[in-house]
Coordinates of C-alpha atoms and ligand atoms in Angstrom, one line a residue:
M23 CA -53.8 -2.4 15.3
G24 CA -50.8 -0.7 16.7
Y25 CA -50.1 1.9 14.1
Q26 CA -49.7 5.5 15.0
H27 CA -52.7 7.4 13.9
D28 CA -54.4 10.6 14.8
I29 CA -57.7 10.2 13.2
S30 CA -59.5 13.1 14.6
S31 CA -59.7 14.4 11.1
V32 CA -59.2 11.2 9.1
D33 CA -62.0 8.7 8.9
G34 CA -61.9 5.0 9.7
A35 CA -61.6 4.0 6.1
V36 CA -58.3 5.8 5.7
E37 CA -57.1 4.3 8.9
E38 CA -57.9 0.8 7.5
Q39 CA -56.2 1.6 4.2
W40 CA -53.1 2.7 6.1
G41 CA -53.2 -0.5 8.0
R42 CA -53.1 -2.5 4.8
I43 CA -50.3 -0.4 3.4
C44 CA -48.3 -0.9 6.6
E45 CA -48.7 -4.7 6.3
K46 CA -47.6 -4.6 2.7
M47 CA -44.6 -2.4 3.5
K48 CA -43.7 -4.6 6.4
S49 CA -43.6 -7.7 4.2
E50 CA -41.5 -5.8 1.7
I51 CA -38.9 -4.2 3.8
G52 CA -38.9 -6.4 6.9
D53 CA -39.9 -6.0 10.5
A54 CA -36.9 -4.1 11.7
A55 CA -36.9 -1.4 9.0
F56 CA -40.6 -1.1 9.3
K57 CA -40.4 -0.5 13.0
S58 CA -37.7 2.1 12.7
W59 CA -39.0 4.1 9.8
L60 CA -42.6 3.6 9.1
K61 CA -44.3 2.7 12.3
P62 CA -43.5 6.0 13.9
M63 CA -45.3 7.8 11.1
S64 CA -48.7 9.2 11.9
I65 CA -51.5 10.1 9.5
K66 CA -52.9 13.5 10.2
D67 CA -55.2 14.7 7.7
I68 CA -56.2 14.9 4.0
V69 CA -56.1 18.4 2.6
D70 CA -56.9 18.9 -1.1
G71 CA -55.9 15.4 -2.0
S72 CA -52.7 15.7 -0.1
L73 CA -52.2 13.2 2.7
K74 CA -50.5 14.9 5.7
I75 CA -48.1 12.5 7.5
S76 CA -45.9 13.5 10.4
V77 CA -42.8 11.9 11.7
P78 CA -40.9 12.6 15.0
T79 CA -37.6 13.7 13.6
R80 CA -36.0 15.4 10.7
F81 CA -33.6 12.6 10.1
M82 CA -36.6 10.2 9.8
R83 CA -38.4 12.5 7.4
D84 CA -35.3 12.7 5.1
W85 CA -34.8 9.0 5.3
V86 CA -38.5 8.2 4.5
M87 CA -38.5 10.7 1.8
T88 CA -35.5 9.3 0.0
H89 CA -36.3 5.6 0.6
Y90 CA -39.9 4.9 0.9
A91 CA -41.9 7.9 -0.4
E92 CA -42.3 6.6 -3.9
R93 CA -43.4 3.2 -2.9
L94 CA -45.8 4.6 -0.3
Q95 CA -47.2 6.9 -2.9
S96 CA -48.0 4.1 -5.3
L97 CA -49.6 2.0 -2.6
W98 CA -51.8 4.9 -1.6
N99 CA -52.8 5.5 -5.2
R100 CA -54.1 1.9 -5.2
E101 CA -55.9 2.2 -2.0
N102 CA -57.4 5.6 -2.2
T103 CA -57.8 7.6 -5.4
G104 CA -58.6 10.7 -3.5
I105 CA -55.0 10.9 -2.4
K106 CA -52.8 12.6 -4.9
S107 CA -49.7 13.3 -3.0
L108 CA -48.0 12.7 0.3
D109 CA -46.8 15.5 2.5
I110 CA -44.4 14.2 5.1
S111 CA -43.4 16.7 7.8
V112 CA -41.7 16.7 11.1
Q113 CA -44.0 16.7 14.0
E114 CA -44.7 20.3 14.7
E115 CA -45.1 19.9 18.4
R116 CA -41.7 20.0 20.0
K117 CA -40.5 20.1 23.5
S118 CA -38.0 22.8 24.3
P119 CA -34.6 21.4 23.8
T120 CA -33.9 21.2 27.5
A121 CA -37.1 19.4 28.2
A122 CA -36.6 17.1 25.3
L123 CA -33.2 16.2 26.5
A124 CA -34.4 15.3 29.9
S125 CA -36.3 12.5 28.4
K126 CA -34.4 9.8 26.5
G127 CA -35.1 9.9 22.9
G128 CA -34.8 13.6 22.6
P129 CA -34.6 15.4 19.3
F130 CA -31.5 13.6 18.2
A131 CA -32.9 10.2 18.8
A132 CA -33.8 9.3 15.3
P133 CA -34.1 5.7 14.1
L134 CA -34.0 3.5 17.2
S135 CA -36.0 5.4 19.7
Q136 CA -39.6 4.6 20.3
P137 CA -41.9 7.1 18.7
R138 CA -42.8 9.8 21.2
P139 CA -46.5 9.6 22.1
Q140 CA -48.3 12.6 20.7
S141 CA -49.8 14.8 23.2
S142 CA -52.7 17.0 22.3
S143 CA -51.9 20.0 24.3
R144 CA -50.4 23.0 22.6
G145 CA -47.8 25.3 23.9
S146 CA -45.4 24.8 26.7
K147 CA -46.0 23.0 29.9
S148 CA -42.5 23.4 31.1
G149 CA -42.8 27.1 31.3
M150 CA -40.2 27.3 28.5
P151 CA -41.0 29.3 25.5
E152 CA -42.4 27.0 22.8
L153 CA -39.8 26.1 20.2
R154 CA -40.7 24.6 17.0
S155 CA -38.5 22.4 14.9
A156 CA -36.1 23.9 12.5
A157 CA -37.9 22.1 9.7
T158 CA -41.0 24.1 10.1
G159 CA -38.9 27.3 9.8
R160 CA -40.8 29.1 12.5
D161 CA -40.6 30.0 16.1
S162 CA -42.8 31.6 18.6
L163 CA -41.3 35.0 18.4
S164 CA -42.9 38.0 16.7
D165 CA -43.1 37.5 13.0
E166 CA -40.7 40.2 12.3
R167 CA -38.0 38.8 14.4
A168 CA -38.7 35.3 13.4
E169 CA -38.3 36.4 9.9
L170 CA -34.9 38.0 10.7
C171 CA -33.6 35.0 12.6
A172 CA -32.8 31.9 10.7
P173 CA -34.4 28.7 12.0
L174 CA -32.5 27.1 14.9
D175 CA -31.7 23.4 15.0
T176 CA -33.2 21.9 18.1
R177 CA -30.3 19.5 18.4
Y178 CA -27.7 22.2 18.7
T179 CA -27.9 22.8 22.5
F180 CA -25.1 23.1 25.1
D181 CA -26.3 19.9 26.6
N182 CA -25.7 18.1 23.3
F183 CA -22.3 19.6 22.8
V184 CA -19.4 17.3 23.9
V185 CA -16.6 19.3 25.4
G186 CA -13.0 18.3 25.0
K187 CA -9.6 19.9 24.8
P188 CA -10.0 21.2 21.2
N189 CA -13.2 23.1 21.9
E190 CA -13.3 23.8 25.6
F191 CA -12.3 27.4 25.3
A192 CA -14.8 28.2 22.6
Y193 CA -17.4 26.3 24.6
A194 CA -16.7 28.3 27.8
A195 CA -16.8 31.6 26.0
A196 CA -20.1 30.7 24.3
K197 CA -21.5 29.6 27.6
R198 CA -20.4 32.7 29.3
I199 CA -22.2 34.9 26.7
A200 CA -25.4 32.8 27.0
E201 CA -25.4 33.2 30.8
A202 CA -24.2 36.8 31.2
E203 CA -26.5 39.6 31.8
V204 CA -24.0 42.2 30.8
V205 CA -21.7 42.2 27.9
Q206 CA -18.3 40.9 28.8
F207 CA -16.3 40.8 25.6
N208 CA -17.5 42.1 22.3
P209 CA -17.5 40.6 19.8
L210 CA -17.0 36.9 20.5
F211 CA -15.2 35.7 17.4
L212 CA -15.4 31.9 17.0
Y213 CA -13.2 30.4 14.3
G214 CA -12.2 26.9 13.2
G215 CA -12.4 24.5 10.2
V216 CA -15.7 23.2 8.8
G217 CA -17.8 20.7 10.8
L218 CA -16.1 21.5 14.2
G219 CA -19.1 23.0 16.0
K220 CA -19.2 26.7 15.3
T221 CA -22.8 26.8 14.2
H222 CA -23.8 24.4 17.0
L223 CA -22.4 26.7 19.6
M224 CA -24.1 29.7 18.1
H225 CA -27.5 28.0 18.1
A226 CA -26.8 26.8 21.7
I227 CA -26.3 30.4 22.8
A228 CA -29.6 31.4 21.1
W229 CA -31.5 28.5 22.7
Q230 CA -30.2 29.2 26.1
I231 CA -30.9 32.9 26.1
R232 CA -34.4 32.4 24.7
S233 CA -35.3 29.9 27.2
A234 CA -34.0 31.9 30.1
N235 CA -35.5 35.2 28.9
P236 CA -37.9 35.0 26.0
N237 CA -38.0 38.8 25.8
R238 CA -34.4 39.2 24.9
S239 CA -34.0 39.5 21.2
V240 CA -31.5 37.1 19.7
V241 CA -30.9 37.0 16.0
Y242 CA -28.8 34.3 14.4
M243 CA -28.2 34.5 10.7
S244 CA -25.7 33.4 8.1
A245 CA -23.4 36.1 6.6
E246 CA -24.8 35.2 3.3
K247 CA -28.3 36.0 4.4
F248 CA -27.1 39.2 5.9
M249 CA -25.6 40.2 2.6
Y250 CA -28.7 39.1 0.7
R251 CA -31.0 41.2 2.9
F252 CA -28.8 44.2 2.7
I253 CA -28.6 44.1 -1.1
R254 CA -32.4 43.7 -1.2
A255 CA -32.8 46.7 1.1
L256 CA -30.5 48.7 -1.2
R257 CA -32.6 47.8 -4.1
E258 CA -35.8 48.7 -2.4
K259 CA -34.3 51.8 -1.0
N260 CA -35.0 50.6 2.5
T261 CA -31.7 50.7 4.2
V262 CA -33.0 52.8 7.1
D263 CA -35.4 50.0 8.1
F264 CA -32.7 47.5 7.5
K265 CA -30.5 49.2 10.1
E266 CA -33.3 49.7 12.5
Q267 CA -34.1 46.0 12.5
F268 CA -30.7 45.1 13.7
R269 CA -30.3 47.9 16.1
S270 CA -33.2 46.6 18.2
V271 CA -31.5 43.3 18.7
D272 CA -29.9 42.3 22.0
V273 CA -27.6 39.6 20.7
L274 CA -26.6 39.4 17.0
M275 CA -24.9 36.3 15.7
I276 CA -23.5 36.2 12.2
D277 CA -22.3 32.8 11.0
D278 CA -19.5 32.3 8.4
V279 CA -18.4 35.9 7.9
Q280 CA -15.7 34.7 5.5
F281 CA -18.5 35.0 3.0
I282 CA -18.7 38.8 3.6
S283 CA -15.1 39.4 2.8
G284 CA -14.5 41.0 -0.5
K285 CA -18.1 42.5 -0.8
E286 CA -17.3 46.1 -0.1
S287 CA -20.7 47.6 0.4
T288 CA -21.9 44.8 2.6
Q289 CA -18.7 45.0 4.7
E290 CA -19.3 48.7 5.1
E291 CA -22.9 48.1 6.2
F292 CA -21.8 45.3 8.5
F293 CA -19.2 47.5 10.0
H294 CA -21.8 50.3 10.7
T295 CA -24.3 47.9 12.2
F296 CA -21.6 46.3 14.2
N297 CA -20.3 49.5 15.6
A298 CA -23.7 50.8 16.4
L299 CA -24.6 47.6 18.3
V300 CA -21.3 47.6 20.2
D301 CA -21.7 51.2 21.1
Q302 CA -25.2 50.4 22.5
G303 CA -23.7 47.6 24.6
R304 CA -25.3 44.8 22.6
Q305 CA -23.6 41.5 22.3
I306 CA -22.2 40.3 19.0
V307 CA -21.0 36.8 18.1
I308 CA -19.3 36.0 14.9
S309 CA -17.9 32.9 13.3
A310 CA -15.5 32.3 10.5
D311 CA -13.3 29.6 9.1
K312 CA -10.2 31.7 9.8
S313 CA -8.9 34.1 12.4
P314 CA -9.7 37.7 11.9
S315 CA -6.2 38.5 10.8
D316 CA -6.3 35.8 8.2
L317 CA -9.5 36.7 6.6
E318 CA -8.7 37.8 3.1
G319 CA -10.4 40.6 1.4
M320 CA -11.6 42.0 4.8
E321 CA -11.1 45.7 5.4
E322 CA -8.4 46.5 7.9
R323 CA -10.5 48.5 10.3
L324 CA -13.1 45.7 10.3
K325 CA -10.4 43.2 11.0
S326 CA -9.1 45.1 13.9
R327 CA -12.5 45.7 15.3
L328 CA -13.2 42.0 15.1
N329 CA -9.9 41.3 16.8
C330 CA -10.6 43.4 19.8
G331 CA -13.1 41.3 21.5
L332 CA -12.5 37.7 22.5
V333 CA -11.1 35.4 19.8
A334 CA -11.7 31.7 20.4
D335 CA -10.6 29.0 18.1
I336 CA -11.8 25.4 17.8
H337 CA -9.1 23.0 17.0
A338 CA -9.2 19.8 15.1
T339 CA -10.7 16.9 17.0
T340 CA -8.7 14.5 19.0
Y341 CA -9.3 10.8 19.4
E342 CA -10.7 11.3 22.9
L343 CA -13.2 13.9 21.7
R344 CA -14.3 11.8 18.8
L345 CA -14.8 8.9 21.1
G346 CA -16.8 11.1 23.5
I347 CA -19.0 12.4 20.7
L348 CA -19.7 8.9 19.4
Q349 CA -20.6 7.7 22.8
A350 CA -22.9 10.7 23.5
K351 CA -24.6 10.3 20.1
S352 CA -25.2 6.6 20.4
E353 CA -26.6 7.1 23.8
Q354 CA -29.0 9.7 22.6
M355 CA -30.1 7.3 19.9
N356 CA -30.5 4.5 22.4
L357 CA -28.0 2.5 20.3
I358 CA -26.1 -0.5 21.4
M359 CA -22.7 0.1 19.7
P360 CA -20.0 -2.4 20.3
Q361 CA -17.0 -0.6 21.9
K362 CA -14.8 -1.9 19.1
V363 CA -16.9 -0.2 16.5
T364 CA -16.9 3.1 18.4
E365 CA -13.2 3.0 18.7
F366 CA -12.8 2.0 15.1
L367 CA -14.8 5.0 14.0
A368 CA -13.0 7.4 16.3
H369 CA -9.7 6.2 14.9
K370 CA -10.7 6.3 11.3
I371 CA -13.0 9.2 10.7
T372 CA -10.7 12.0 11.7
S373 CA -11.7 14.8 9.4
N374 CA -14.4 16.6 11.4
V375 CA -17.5 16.0 13.6
R376 CA -19.9 16.4 10.8
E377 CA -18.4 13.6 8.9
L378 CA -18.2 11.5 12.0
E379 CA -21.9 12.0 12.6
G380 CA -22.6 11.2 9.0
A381 CA -20.7 7.9 9.3
L382 CA -22.5 6.9 12.5
N383 CA -25.9 7.7 10.9
R384 CA -25.0 5.6 7.9
V385 CA -24.0 2.7 10.0
V386 CA -27.2 2.9 12.0
A387 CA -29.4 3.3 9.0
H388 CA -27.8 0.3 7.4
S389 CA -28.2 -1.9 10.4
Q390 CA -31.8 -0.9 10.7
L391 CA -32.5 -1.5 7.0
V392 CA -31.0 -5.0 6.9
G393 CA -32.2 -5.7 10.4
R394 CA -28.8 -6.8 11.7
D395 CA -26.7 -5.8 14.6
I396 CA -23.8 -3.3 14.1
T397 CA -20.5 -5.1 13.8
L398 CA -17.0 -4.1 12.9
E399 CA -17.3 -5.9 9.6
S400 CA -20.6 -4.3 8.6
T401 CA -19.2 -0.9 9.6
Q402 CA -16.2 -1.3 7.4
E403 CA -18.4 -2.4 4.6
V404 CA -20.9 0.4 4.8
L405 CA -18.2 3.1 5.2
H406 CA -15.9 1.7 2.6
D407 CA -15.6 4.8 0.5
L408 CA -15.4 7.1 3.5
L409 CA -12.7 5.1 5.1
R410 CA -10.6 5.2 2.0
A411 CA -10.8 8.9 1.9
N412 CA -9.8 9.3 5.5
D413 CA -7.1 6.7 5.1
R414 CA -4.9 8.3 2.5
R415 CA -3.1 9.9 5.4
V416 CA -1.2 6.8 6.5
T417 CA 0.6 5.0 3.7
I418 CA 2.1 1.5 3.9
E419 CA 5.5 3.1 3.0
E420 CA 5.2 5.3 6.1
I421 CA 4.3 2.3 8.3
Q422 CA 7.3 0.4 7.0
K423 CA 9.6 3.2 7.6
R424 CA 8.5 3.9 11.1
V425 CA 8.4 0.2 12.1
A426 CA 11.9 -0.3 10.6
E427 CA 13.2 2.7 12.6
H428 CA 11.6 1.4 15.7
F429 CA 13.1 -2.0 15.5
N430 CA 16.4 -0.8 14.1
I431 CA 16.3 -2.8 10.9
R432 CA 16.7 -1.6 7.3
I433 CA 13.6 -0.6 5.3
S434 CA 14.8 -3.0 2.6
D435 CA 14.2 -5.8 5.0
M436 CA 10.5 -5.1 4.8
H437 CA 10.7 -6.4 1.2
S438 CA 13.5 -8.9 1.6
A439 CA 13.1 -12.7 1.8
R440 CA 15.2 -12.9 5.0
R441 CA 13.5 -15.0 7.6
A442 CA 15.5 -14.3 10.7
R443 CA 13.2 -13.5 13.5
S444 CA 14.9 -10.1 14.1
V445 CA 13.6 -8.9 10.7
A446 CA 10.6 -11.2 10.3
R447 CA 8.9 -10.0 13.5
P448 CA 9.1 -6.3 12.6
R449 CA 7.8 -7.1 9.2
Q450 CA 4.8 -8.9 10.7
V451 CA 4.2 -5.9 12.9
A452 CA 4.3 -3.6 9.8
M453 CA 1.8 -5.9 8.0
Y454 CA -0.4 -5.9 11.0
L455 CA -0.4 -2.1 11.2
A456 CA -1.0 -1.8 7.5
K457 CA -4.1 -3.9 7.9
Q458 CA -5.2 -1.8 10.9
L459 CA -4.5 1.6 9.7
T460 CA -5.2 1.5 6.0
S461 CA -8.0 0.1 4.0
R462 CA -5.7 -1.8 1.7
S463 CA -6.7 -5.4 1.1
L464 CA -4.6 -8.3 2.1
P465 CA -3.2 -9.0 -1.4
E466 CA -2.4 -5.3 -1.8
I467 CA -0.5 -5.3 1.5
G468 CA 1.3 -8.5 0.5
R469 CA 2.4 -6.9 -2.8
K470 CA 4.0 -4.0 -0.9
F471 CA 6.0 -6.4 1.2
G472 CA 8.1 -7.8 -1.5
G473 CA 5.3 -9.5 -3.3
R474 CA 4.2 -11.8 -0.6
D475 CA 1.0 -13.8 -0.7
H476 CA -2.1 -12.6 1.1
T477 CA -2.0 -15.7 3.3
T478 CA 1.3 -14.5 4.6
V479 CA -0.3 -11.2 5.6
M480 CA -3.1 -13.0 7.2
H481 CA -0.7 -15.1 9.2
A482 CA 1.2 -12.0 10.3
V483 CA -2.0 -10.4 11.5
K484 CA -2.9 -13.5 13.5
K485 CA 0.6 -13.9 14.9
V486 CA 0.8 -10.3 16.1
D487 CA -2.6 -10.5 17.7
E488 CA -1.5 -13.6 19.6
L489 CA 1.7 -12.0 20.7
R490 CA -0.1 -8.9 21.8
N491 CA -2.3 -11.0 24.1
A492 CA 0.7 -13.0 25.4
E493 CA 3.3 -10.3 26.0
Q494 CA 2.5 -7.0 27.7
S495 CA 5.7 -5.3 26.4
F496 CA 5.0 -6.3 22.8
A497 CA 1.5 -5.1 23.0
E498 CA 2.8 -1.7 24.3
D499 CA 5.3 -1.5 21.4
V500 CA 2.6 -2.1 18.9
E501 CA 0.2 0.4 20.5
L502 CA 3.0 3.0 20.6
L503 CA 3.7 2.6 16.9
K504 CA 0.1 2.8 16.1
R505 CA -0.3 6.1 18.0
M506 CA 2.8 7.5 16.3
L507 CA 1.5 6.7 12.9
E508 CA -1.9 8.1 13.6
S509 CA -0.9 11.4 15.1
Ligands
LIG22 P1 -19.3 24.3 11.7 O1 -20.4 25.3 11.8 O2 -18.1 24.6 12.5 O3 -19.0 23.9 10.3 P2 -21.4 22.6 12.9 O4 -21.7 23.4 14.1 O5 -22.3 22.7 11.8 O6 -19.9 22.9 12.4 O7 -21.1 21.1 13.4 C1 -21.2 20.0 12.5 C2 -22.0 18.8 13.1 O8 -21.2 18.3 14.1 C3 -23.3 19.3 13.8 O9 -24.2 18.3 13.6 C4 -22.9 19.4 15.2 O10 -24.0 19.1 16.1 C5 -21.9 18.4 15.4 N1 -20.9 18.7 16.4 C6 -19.8 19.5 16.2 N2 -19.1 19.6 17.4 C7 -19.7 18.9 18.3 C8 -19.5 18.5 19.7 N3 -18.4 19.0 20.3 N4 -20.4 17.8 20.3 C9 -21.5 17.3 19.6 N5 -21.7 17.5 18.4 C10 -20.9 18.3 17.7
LIG23 MG1 -21.4 26.3 10.3

């Protein structure tokens, strides 16, 4: 029948019912969407009226949950009254991140990859410690440590991290810590804006250390969790144990310490734990959204202590880095992305990597759902709202000003009715750039150019395209202007 099933504990009748539901779903949502989202699901078991279903990735689970769970539930109700609920989880068996990366369609490969065949063997064949998915919230370490350490995302490995100018220093520092046997700089303080890869790098350190030496104790936790635990320990009068837990840790990573600032007692405790660990030669890694000196509400002595290790900042992304990230991610997803679309996204979604990833996922999900290839037009349509938000940065007025300067004409000529080529050409270039760099519609653009008609704008765009193809120097001029406006 071709559906994924694992019927060791589910009988043939259930299998048949699933087959019928699949056929029904296929006719409702279409072949492409069915193949991407539902076919990879596998029926595992029925426990107390709950049907256990597993999917290969977290992304898939979330997608299925939000889009198909309700429909599936009602189809099941019809087929089998014994099934009261669906329990969709991420396939527990995971390869270690390195092993998973070696095969195409690793942990990041969500919608387009073929479902990974399920193997029945437990544990690790690669000799790596077994790592479970973040979604299951467990790992193979002792319970106590596992409880202390937050779940790690299997996608956040060094191999999955794209290195470019803005993050190469932070990357090198993180890598050094993951590889070093002895402490080299303490603490490592990573800082940068949201969505630029701080958490990714911290998880990557943890993955690498664990796979190289499972006996080393690595703890990663958010500063909020640290605070929460400390406050709980205070309440339970258990602060001695609390300290002990941390003091037996080889590498301690605390994410987003800006959340600790202002909380005096937690800061105090953090400081003590921190000092004790440093004195014992343990490695500490800390992240924040600001540099140590800029952290407000942080005690001076804590600041200066944070400052004395290595401070590495992650800068805002560049076009090249964004392009690299998009290429890497689409490769991991086995996606065929037209180069034009990749470039478009890299130009437009400039805020941070998280948003860039989100945009890519949306484009992919949409193309899967409607069963059509990814094109520039569909991308613009799907990301309409996002593009607008990212666009606000370049305005038509700015474009007009820059272009007028460049061609040595007056700004008023952008609006005037003069038709002399010396002003008409720059005006066309400005219209062209307005179309390229903002999400304004043709009529909107026309209005800003002295109330011209949208067909005039359309003509300008076409004309500039033609000239760009015909004249190398003109093409370079336009490209230069575009870069200037974008930077
Ligand atoms: P932060 O902790 O700085 O807010 P994250 O580490 O959570 O940011 O990163 C946000 C998302 O962007 C994550 O999914 C992460 O995998 C991805 N990401 C960030 N930087 C990179 C990079 N250089 N290469 C690949 N993915 C990245
Ligand atoms: Mg983070």
